[in-house]
Amino acid sequence: MAVDEELLEKVLDAVRPSLQADGGDCELVSVDEDGVVSLELNGACAGCALSGMTLSMGIERVLKEHVPGVTAVRAV
């Protein structure tokens, strides 16, 4: 199933304020044919020791819940 990138961007826009509140952000890099979303973490998120937790327990969980076809999220 192809991921609707417009919906993906809308959901990321809803997640961003939480990241920005801590001085970070994320940018969509790509989505592959298997539904793996690649994000670039910016600002405070780029060097944060907890960024892996934020990615899996936060961003990935929300994207899988709200965007059909998303199977995983990874930082690049």
N, CA, C and O atoms as a printed pandas DataFrame, in Angstrom:
     atom_number atom_name residue_name chain_id  residue_number  x_coord  y_coord  z_coord
0              1         N          MET        A               1    0.846   -1.181    0.000
1              2        CA          MET        A               1    0.000    0.000    0.000
2              3         C          MET        A               1    0.888    1.239    0.000
3              4         O          MET        A               1    1.783    1.374    0.835
4              5         N          ALA        A               2    0.638    2.123   -0.923
5              6        CA          ALA        A               2    1.404    3.365   -1.002
6              7         C          ALA        A               2    0.974    4.316    0.105
7              8         O          ALA        A               2   -0.206    4.408    0.445
8              9         N          VAL        A               3    1.939    5.011    0.652
9             10        CA          VAL        A               3    1.683    5.975    1.721
10            11         C          VAL        A               3    1.277    7.300    1.093
11            12         O          VAL        A               3    1.934    7.780    0.169
12            13         N          ASP        A               4    0.195    7.891    1.595
13            14        CA          ASP        A               4   -0.266    9.199    1.151
14            15         C          ASP        A               4    0.653   10.255    1.777
15            16         O          ASP        A               4    0.537   10.565    2.963
16            17         N          GLU        A               5    1.564   10.801    0.970
17            18        CA          GLU        A               5    2.556   11.742    1.500
18            19         C          GLU        A               5    1.925   13.044    1.973
19            20         O          GLU        A               5    2.457   13.688    2.877
20            21         N          GLU        A               6    0.812   13.442    1.387
21            22        CA          GLU        A               6    0.126   14.652    1.841
22            23         C          GLU        A               6   -0.409   14.451    3.263
23            24         O          GLU        A               6   -0.260   15.326    4.116
24            25         N          LEU        A               7   -1.025   13.307    3.508
25            26        CA          LEU        A               7   -1.515   12.988    4.847
26            27         C          LEU        A               7   -0.337   12.849    5.813
27            28         O          LEU        A               7   -0.410   13.304    6.955
28            29         N          LEU        A               8    0.724   12.234    5.363
29            30        CA          LEU        A               8    1.921   12.074    6.185
30            31         C          LEU        A               8    2.445   13.436    6.638
31            32         O          LEU        A               8    2.766   13.617    7.813
32            33         N          GLU        A               9    2.532   14.383    5.723
33            34        CA          GLU        A               9    2.997   15.739    6.067
34            35         C          GLU        A               9    2.052   16.408    7.070
35            36         O          GLU        A               9    2.508   17.087    7.990
36            37         N          LYS        A              10    0.752   16.221    6.900
37            38        CA          LYS        A              10   -0.209   16.812    7.833
38            39         C          LYS        A              10   -0.039   16.255    9.239
39            40         O          LYS        A              10   -0.104   16.996   10.220
40            41         N          VAL        A              11    0.177   14.955    9.332
41            42        CA          VAL        A              11    0.367   14.332   10.647
42            43         C          VAL        A              11    1.699   14.784   11.245
43            44         O          VAL        A              11    1.776   15.041   12.446
44            45         N          LEU        A              12    2.744   14.884   10.429
45            46        CA          LEU        A              12    4.018   15.400   10.930
46            47         C          LEU        A              12    3.873   16.834   11.425
47            48         O          LEU        A              12    4.477   17.209   12.430
48            49         N          ASP        A              13    3.076   17.633   10.727
49            50        CA          ASP        A              13    2.829   19.010   11.164
50            51         C          ASP        A              13    2.163   19.050   12.533
51            52         O          ASP        A              13    2.385   19.981   13.307
52            53         N          ALA        A              14    1.349   18.046   12.833
53            54        CA          ALA        A              14    0.691   17.970   14.139
54            55         C          ALA        A              14    1.672   17.547   15.234
55            56         O          ALA        A              14    1.493   17.905   16.399
56            57         N          VAL        A              15    2.711   16.784   14.862
57            58        CA          VAL        A              15    3.711   16.304   15.826
58            59         C          VAL        A              15    4.779   17.361   16.096
59            60         O          VAL        A              15    5.319   17.433   17.199
60            61         N          ARG        A              16    5.079   18.169   15.101
61            62        CA          ARG        A              16    6.187   19.132   15.184
62            63         C          ARG        A              16    6.154   20.054   16.403
63            64         O          ARG        A              16    7.210   20.283   16.992
64            65         N          PRO        A              17    5.012   20.593   16.815
65            66        CA          PRO        A              17    5.033   21.498   17.974
66            67         C          PRO        A              17    5.639   20.868   19.227
67            68         O          PRO        A              17    6.278   21.564   20.016
68            69         N          SER        A              18    5.452   19.584   19.418
69            70        CA          SER        A              18    6.054   18.901   20.566
70            71         C          SER        A              18    7.573   18.886   20.455
71            72         O          SER        A              18    8.274   19.081   21.448
72            73         N          LEU        A              19    8.077   18.657   19.256
73            74        CA          LEU        A              19    9.519   18.668   19.037
74            75         C          LEU        A              19   10.077   20.078   19.167
75            76         O          LEU        A              19   11.125   20.290   19.776
76            77         N          GLN        A              20    9.365   21.037   18.587
77            78        CA          GLN        A              20    9.820   22.419   18.590
78            79         C          GLN        A              20    9.811   23.021   19.997
79            80         O          GLN        A              20   10.593   23.926   20.288
80            81         N          ALA        A              21    8.946   22.533   20.854
81            82        CA          ALA        A              21    8.894   23.027   22.236
82            83         C          ALA        A              21   10.198   22.731   22.971
83            84         O          ALA        A              21   10.552   23.429   23.922
84            85         N          ASP        A              22   10.914   21.693   22.528
85            86        CA          ASP        A              22   12.191   21.327   23.134
86            87         C          ASP        A              22   13.377   21.749   22.275
87            88         O          ASP        A              22   14.502   21.313   22.522
88            89         N          GLY        A              23   13.145   22.581   21.279
89            90        CA          GLY        A              23   14.224   23.093   20.450
90            91         C          GLY        A              23   14.600   22.210   19.272
91            92         O          GLY        A              23   15.654   22.401   18.667
92            93         N          GLY        A              24   13.751   21.246   18.942
93            94        CA          GLY        A              24   14.053   20.341   17.835
94            95         C          GLY        A              24   13.047   20.459   16.708
95            96         O          GLY        A              24   12.170   21.322   16.721
96            97         N          ASP        A              25   13.188   19.584   15.741
97            98        CA          ASP        A              25   12.264   19.522   14.614
98            99         C          ASP        A              25   12.609   18.282   13.797
99           100         O          ASP        A              25   13.595   17.599   14.073
100          101         N          CYS        A              26   11.790   18.000   12.797
101          102        CA          CYS        A              26   12.077   16.896   11.884
102          103         C          CYS        A              26   11.635   17.293   10.490
103          104         O          CYS        A              26   10.751   18.130   10.305
104          105         N          GLU        A              27   12.277   16.667    9.513
105          106        CA          GLU        A              27   11.976   16.934    8.108
106          107         C          GLU        A              27   11.841   15.601    7.383
107          108         O          GLU        A              27   12.679   14.712    7.532
108          109         N          LEU        A              28   10.784   15.475    6.603
109          110        CA          LEU        A              28   10.573   14.271    5.809
110          111         C          LEU        A              28   11.608   14.211    4.703
111          112         O          LEU        A              28   11.754   15.153    3.923
112          113         N          VAL        A              29   12.330   13.092    4.639
113          114        CA          VAL        A              29   13.335   12.886    3.597
114          115         C          VAL        A              29   12.745   12.033    2.485
115          116         O          VAL        A              29   12.826   12.387    1.309
116          117         N          SER        A              30   12.142   10.888    2.870
117          118        CA          SER        A              30   11.575    9.999    1.859
118          119         C          SER        A              30   10.665    8.965    2.498
119          120         O          SER        A              30   10.640    8.782    3.715
120          121         N          VAL        A              31    9.916    8.293    1.622
121          122        CA          VAL        A              31    9.106    7.137    2.017
122          123         C          VAL        A              31    9.377    6.070    0.970
123          124         O          VAL        A              31    9.201    6.313   -0.223
124          125         N          ASP        A              32    9.807    4.883    1.406
125          126        CA          ASP        A              32   10.091    3.853    0.417
126          127         C          ASP        A              32    8.853    3.003    0.132
127          128         O          ASP        A              32    7.803    3.190    0.746
128          129         N          GLU        A              33    8.992    2.073   -0.802
129          130        CA          GLU        A              33    7.859    1.261   -1.241
130          131         C          GLU        A              33    7.346    0.313   -0.160
131          132         O          GLU        A              33    6.242   -0.220   -0.273
132          133         N          ASP        A              34    8.151    0.102    0.894
133          134        CA          ASP        A              34    7.737   -0.761    2.001
134          135         C          ASP        A              34    7.061    0.015    3.128
135          136         O          ASP        A              34    6.696   -0.565    4.151
136          137         N          GLY        A              35    6.894    1.322    2.946
137          138        CA          GLY        A              35    6.246    2.145    3.961
138          139         C          GLY        A              35    7.182    2.642    5.050
139          140         O          GLY        A              35    6.729    3.099    6.100
140          141         N          VAL        A              36    8.490    2.555    4.807
141          142        CA          VAL        A              36    9.469    3.057    5.779
142          143         C          VAL        A              36    9.688    4.543    5.532
143          144         O          VAL        A              36   10.088    4.956    4.443
144          145         N          VAL        A              37    9.420    5.335    6.564
145          146        CA          VAL        A              37    9.543    6.788    6.488
146          147         C          VAL        A              37   10.919    7.183    7.007
147          148         O          VAL        A              37   11.302    6.789    8.109
148          149         N          SER        A              38   11.665    7.956    6.224
149          150        CA          SER        A              38   12.971    8.456    6.635
150          151         C          SER        A              38   12.830    9.923    7.001
151          152         O          SER        A              38   12.352   10.731    6.206
152          153         N          LEU        A              39   13.254   10.258    8.221
153          154        CA          LEU        A              39   13.180   11.623    8.718
154          155         C          LEU        A              39   14.569   12.117    9.078
155          156         O          LEU        A              39   15.421   11.349    9.525
156          157         N          GLU        A              40   14.786   13.406    8.877
157          158        CA          GLU        A              40   16.002   14.040    9.358
158          159         C          GLU        A              40   15.629   14.810   10.613
159          160         O          GLU        A              40   14.758   15.679   10.580
160          161         N          LEU        A              41   16.288   14.490   11.718
161          162        CA          LEU        A              41   16.047   15.202   12.961
162          163         C          LEU        A              41   16.941   16.429   12.992
163          164         O          LEU        A              41   18.127   16.348   12.672
164          165         N          ASN        A              42   16.373   17.567   13.377
165          166        CA          ASN        A              42   17.084   18.837   13.369
166          167         C          ASN        A              42   17.097   19.459   14.755
167          168         O          ASN        A              42   16.370   19.032   15.652
168          169         N          GLY        A              43   17.931   20.470   14.914
169          170        CA          GLY        A              43   17.987   21.212   16.171
170          171         C          GLY        A              43   18.402   20.322   17.322
171          172         O          GLY        A              43   19.288   19.478   17.181
172          173         N          ALA        A              44   17.762   20.513   18.459
173          174        CA          ALA        A              44   18.104   19.753   19.662
174          175         C          ALA        A              44   17.890   18.260   19.477
175          176         O          ALA        A              44   18.563   17.460   20.128
176          177         N          CYS        A              45   16.971   17.867   18.607
177          178        CA          CYS        A              45   16.701   16.437   18.381
178          179         C          CYS        A              45   17.877   15.731   17.718
179          180         O          CYS        A              45   18.088   14.537   17.931
180          181         N          ALA        A              46   18.640   16.464   16.916
181          182        CA          ALA        A              46   19.734   15.855   16.159
182          183         C          ALA        A              46   20.801   15.258   17.064
183          184         O          ALA        A              46   21.395   14.239   16.712
184          185         N          GLY        A              47   21.057   15.853   18.199
185          186        CA          GLY        A              47   22.110   15.350   19.065
186          187         C          GLY        A              47   21.611   14.770   20.372
187          188         O          GLY        A              47   22.408   14.441   21.250
188          189         N          CYS        A              48   20.322   14.644   20.511
189          190        CA          CYS        A              48   19.736   14.197   21.775
190          191         C          CYS        A              48   19.894   12.692   21.959
191          192         O          CYS        A              48   19.669   11.911   21.035
192          193         N          ALA        A              49   20.285   12.301   23.171
193          194        CA          ALA        A              49   20.447   10.880   23.484
194          195         C          ALA        A              49   19.114   10.141   23.468
195          196         O          ALA        A              49   19.090    8.922   23.295
196          197         N          LEU        A              50   18.019   10.848   23.644
197          198        CA          LEU        A              50   16.693   10.223   23.669
198          199         C          LEU        A              50   15.979   10.291   22.322
199          200         O          LEU        A              50   14.797    9.959   22.239
200          201         N          SER        A              51   16.666   10.708   21.283
201          202        CA          SER        A              51   16.006   10.856   19.981
202          203         C          SER        A              51   15.468    9.527   19.457
203          204         O          SER        A              51   14.437    9.509   18.785
204          205         N          GLY        A              52   16.139    8.422   19.748
205          206        CA          GLY        A              52   15.649    7.111   19.327
206          207         C          GLY        A              52   14.313    6.784   19.974
207          208         O          GLY        A              52   13.428    6.212   19.337
208          209         N          MET        A              53   14.175    7.146   21.229
209          210        CA          MET        A              53   12.925    6.934   21.962
210          211         C          MET        A              53   11.828    7.833   21.393
211          212         O          MET        A              53   10.692    7.395   21.207
212          213         N          THR        A              54   12.171    9.079   21.122
213          214        CA          THR        A              54   11.202   10.013   20.533
214          215         C          THR        A              54   10.729    9.488   19.182
215          216         O          THR        A              54    9.544    9.558   18.857
216          217         N          LEU        A              55   11.663    8.966   18.407
217          218        CA          LEU        A              55   11.330    8.457   17.080
218          219         C          LEU        A              55   10.394    7.261   17.164
219          220         O          LEU        A              55    9.369    7.234   16.482
220          221         N          SER        A              56   10.727    6.273   17.987
221          222        CA          SER        A              56    9.924    5.050   18.016
222          223         C          SER        A              56    8.658    5.167   18.861
223          224         O          SER        A              56    7.585    4.758   18.418
224          225         N          MET        A              57    8.762    5.709   20.050
225          226        CA          MET        A              57    7.612    5.772   20.951
226          227         C          MET        A              57    6.701    6.962   20.658
227          228         O          MET        A              57    5.541    6.977   21.069
228          229         N          GLY        A              58    7.224    7.949   19.954
229          230        CA          GLY        A              58    6.433    9.132   19.658
230          231         C          GLY        A              58    6.032    9.214   18.203
231          232         O          GLY        A              58    4.888    8.925   17.851
232          233         N          ILE        A              59    6.961    9.602   17.364
233          234        CA          ILE        A              59    6.661    9.871   15.956
234          235         C          ILE        A              59    6.174    8.614   15.234
235          236         O          ILE        A              59    5.147    8.654   14.557
236          237         N          GLU        A              60    6.894    7.501   15.369
237          238        CA          GLU        A              60    6.510    6.276   14.663
238          239         C          GLU        A              60    5.124    5.809   15.100
239          240         O          GLU        A              60    4.302    5.430   14.265
240          241         N          ARG        A              61    4.866    5.835   16.397
241          242        CA          ARG        A              61    3.573    5.391   16.920
242          243         C          ARG        A              61    2.436    6.224   16.325
243          244         O          ARG        A              61    1.419    5.676   15.901
244          245         N          VAL        A              62    2.607    7.532   16.296
245          246        CA          VAL        A              62    1.566    8.423   15.770
246          247         C          VAL        A              62    1.383    8.211   14.262
247          248         O          VAL        A              62    0.254    8.136   13.778
248          249         N          LEU        A              63    2.480    8.116   13.532
249          250        CA          LEU        A              63    2.368    7.934   12.080
250          251         C          LEU        A              63    1.702    6.611   11.726
251          252         O          LEU        A              63    0.849    6.564   10.839
252          253         N          LYS        A              64    2.083    5.533   12.414
253          254        CA          LYS        A              64    1.452    4.234   12.139
254          255         C          LYS        A              64   -0.040    4.267   12.445
255          256         O          LYS        A              64   -0.839    3.631   11.757
256          257         N          GLU        A              65   -0.405    5.008   13.473
257          258        CA          GLU        A              65   -1.807    5.089   13.885
258          259         C          GLU        A              65   -2.661    5.902   12.915
259          260         O          GLU        A              65   -3.831    5.584   12.702
260          261         N          HIS        A              66   -2.083    6.951   12.325
261          262        CA          HIS        A              66   -2.874    7.893   11.531
262          263         C          HIS        A              66   -2.622    7.861   10.023
263          264         O          HIS        A              66   -3.391    8.440    9.257
264          265         N          VAL        A              67   -1.558    7.193    9.595
265          266        CA          VAL        A              67   -1.232    7.173    8.161
266          267         C          VAL        A              67   -1.140    5.721    7.690
267          268         O          VAL        A              67   -0.159    5.034    7.974
268          269         N          PRO        A              68   -2.168    5.254    6.967
269          270        CA          PRO        A              68   -2.147    3.872    6.473
270          271         C          PRO        A              68   -0.920    3.611    5.598
271          272         O          PRO        A              68   -0.542    4.440    4.770
272          273         N          GLY        A              69   -0.311    2.450    5.796
273          274        CA          GLY        A              69    0.836    2.059    4.991
274          275         C          GLY        A              69    2.189    2.314    5.624
275          276         O          GLY        A              69    3.191    1.760    5.172
276          277         N          VAL        A              70    2.243    3.150    6.670
277          278        CA          VAL        A              70    3.517    3.398    7.346
278          279         C          VAL        A              70    3.866    2.155    8.166
279          280         O          VAL        A              70    3.072    1.696    8.988
280          281         N          THR        A              71    5.061    1.621    7.931
281          282        CA          THR        A              71    5.483    0.414    8.641
282          283         C          THR        A              71    6.593    0.686    9.653
283          284         O          THR        A              71    6.730   -0.040   10.637
284          285         N          ALA        A              72    7.382    1.729    9.413
285          286        CA          ALA        A              72    8.484    2.056   10.317
286          287         C          ALA        A              72    8.943    3.489   10.052
287          288         O          ALA        A              72    8.655    4.070    9.005
288          289         N          VAL        A              73    9.658    4.036   11.020
289          290        CA          VAL        A              73   10.241    5.372   10.874
290          291         C          VAL        A              73   11.704    5.265   11.282
291          292         O          VAL        A              73   12.034    4.634   12.286
292          293         N          ARG        A              74   12.579    5.889   10.493
293          294        CA          ARG        A              74   13.993    5.861   10.827
294          295         C          ARG        A              74   14.597    7.243   10.631
295          296         O          ARG        A              74   14.127    8.035    9.814
296          297         N          ALA        A              75   15.630    7.512   11.385
297          298        CA          ALA        A              75   16.358    8.780   11.251
298          299         C          ALA        A              75   17.497    8.604   10.248
299          300         O          ALA        A              75   18.145    7.558   10.204
300          301         N          VAL        A              76   17.725    9.617    9.465
301          302        CA          VAL        A              76   18.845    9.596    8.504
302          303         C          VAL        A              76   19.718   10.799    8.717
303          304         O          VAL        A              76   20.714   10.972    8.014
